[in-house]
């Protein structure tokens, strides 16, 4: 799974919208789309311990990304289905397109860990994975081991990559960008919030997910490499060891599910990404006309 | 929302010019608030990991940006002769 990458990618999607969509795609839609897959599935992955009894998935990776399980929450099928539902309900292309783009960003980014996602669900329940780093959520290790493994592997590089993408597009975080591109796409929500909150707070709300991404990246990395004292192969260490090799880190068994050959994953993932952008781009004007007819 | 932004192009050393911000609230001050919010969140979060979640993280920032200037302004008003 990816960690802060999911926080950064919503700003990256926002910053790299097709020209005709700039200032017209709902940022809240992108956020909700990116947020949905883990919102629906993640809680039970780590579970909760009450009175010494653990309530959660017996096989977290199967639950999170597999079938049977909640793996369908990380498929484009569900993203398009919910997007269609949003369109039928609200007739808002801003929200619908934002939602689908955000959802696609999450589902496609998650092909990088060793479990991956079921990209072609429901036609195939095979997972698509690049095996870039080890999927490390386990019943015993919980969130801590997952974080330590992620921030000791190429997962850390993934987070830093997405952070760099946002920083290169730094204007997306400015007050001017928020005022001219974000607010016009969601005028009702922002003006309602503006009735109750000062403008500096509205801007902070917009930037808050980025802030959270940076902080969790630094906090978990700091803990994993400075303060944690794990015992690995019988040796007590200060900090988890880094391993930036493919499917690292070495000190953990990477979880996996039946999957397609790794070699076809990059081209198909990129093709799917292109298909999503092409589809929303083609639907943009017809959706706009339908929206105007309704109003 | 469609009015021109009074704060557009304002240097960091000047007051933001936004209607709800106090006169002493400059761009640098706001930047320092973001930085302090981040440092405190990371500091507390590293040792109390329950804080590192998608609700508390964003709320932490919003609370700093909302309440710190409001508290300072309240104290300034009270201290004014």
XYZ file of N, CA and C in Angstrom, chain A residues 6 18 25 43 50 70 100 103 105 114 129 136 148 151 161 170 203 214 219 260 276 286:
66
model
N -0.753 8.961 -1.318
C -2.179 9.206 -1.575
C -2.593 10.626 -1.202
N -6.364 18.228 -17.595
C -6.371 18.724 -18.969
C -6.786 20.198 -19.001
N -12.885 21.339 -12.146
C -13.018 20.010 -11.535
C -12.978 20.151 -10.014
N -9.792 -0.016 7.646
C -9.955 -0.147 9.089
C -9.790 -1.602 9.541
N -9.446 -4.963 21.631
C -10.213 -4.526 22.804
C -10.145 -5.629 23.855
N -12.249 -7.289 0.208
C -12.662 -5.933 -0.158
C -11.801 -5.382 -1.294
N -13.739 10.365 -10.206
C -13.155 9.260 -10.979
C -11.635 9.429 -11.103
N -10.080 8.548 -7.720
C -10.177 7.109 -7.486
C -9.131 6.371 -8.334
N -6.340 7.501 -9.472
C -4.992 7.753 -8.945
C -4.670 6.771 -7.822
N 3.527 -5.349 -3.317
C 3.636 -6.742 -3.766
C 2.293 -7.462 -3.874
N 0.434 -6.315 -10.054
C 1.436 -5.757 -9.139
C 2.782 -5.579 -9.818
N 3.075 -5.038 3.615
C 3.537 -5.493 4.933
C 2.486 -5.462 6.026
N 6.897 0.775 9.205
C 8.351 0.595 9.232
C 8.844 -0.005 7.916
N 8.411 2.633 4.973
C 9.386 3.728 4.999
C 10.834 3.248 5.071
N 8.679 10.870 -4.330
C 8.402 11.176 -5.738
C 7.139 12.024 -5.867
N 4.292 23.760 -7.461
C 4.029 24.398 -6.168
C 2.895 25.423 -6.214
N -8.193 28.415 3.387
C -6.961 28.042 2.689
C -6.259 26.891 3.415
N 2.896 15.409 4.373
C 4.297 15.717 4.716
C 4.601 15.255 6.142
N 7.054 11.853 10.240
C 6.875 11.268 11.575
C 7.106 9.752 11.547
N -0.951 -11.353 -12.361
C -0.521 -11.439 -13.759
C 1.000 -11.250 -13.805
N -8.562 6.454 -18.834
C -9.401 7.227 -17.914
C -9.407 8.698 -18.324
N -20.242 16.629 -23.390
C -21.612 16.108 -23.248
C -22.159 16.227 -21.821
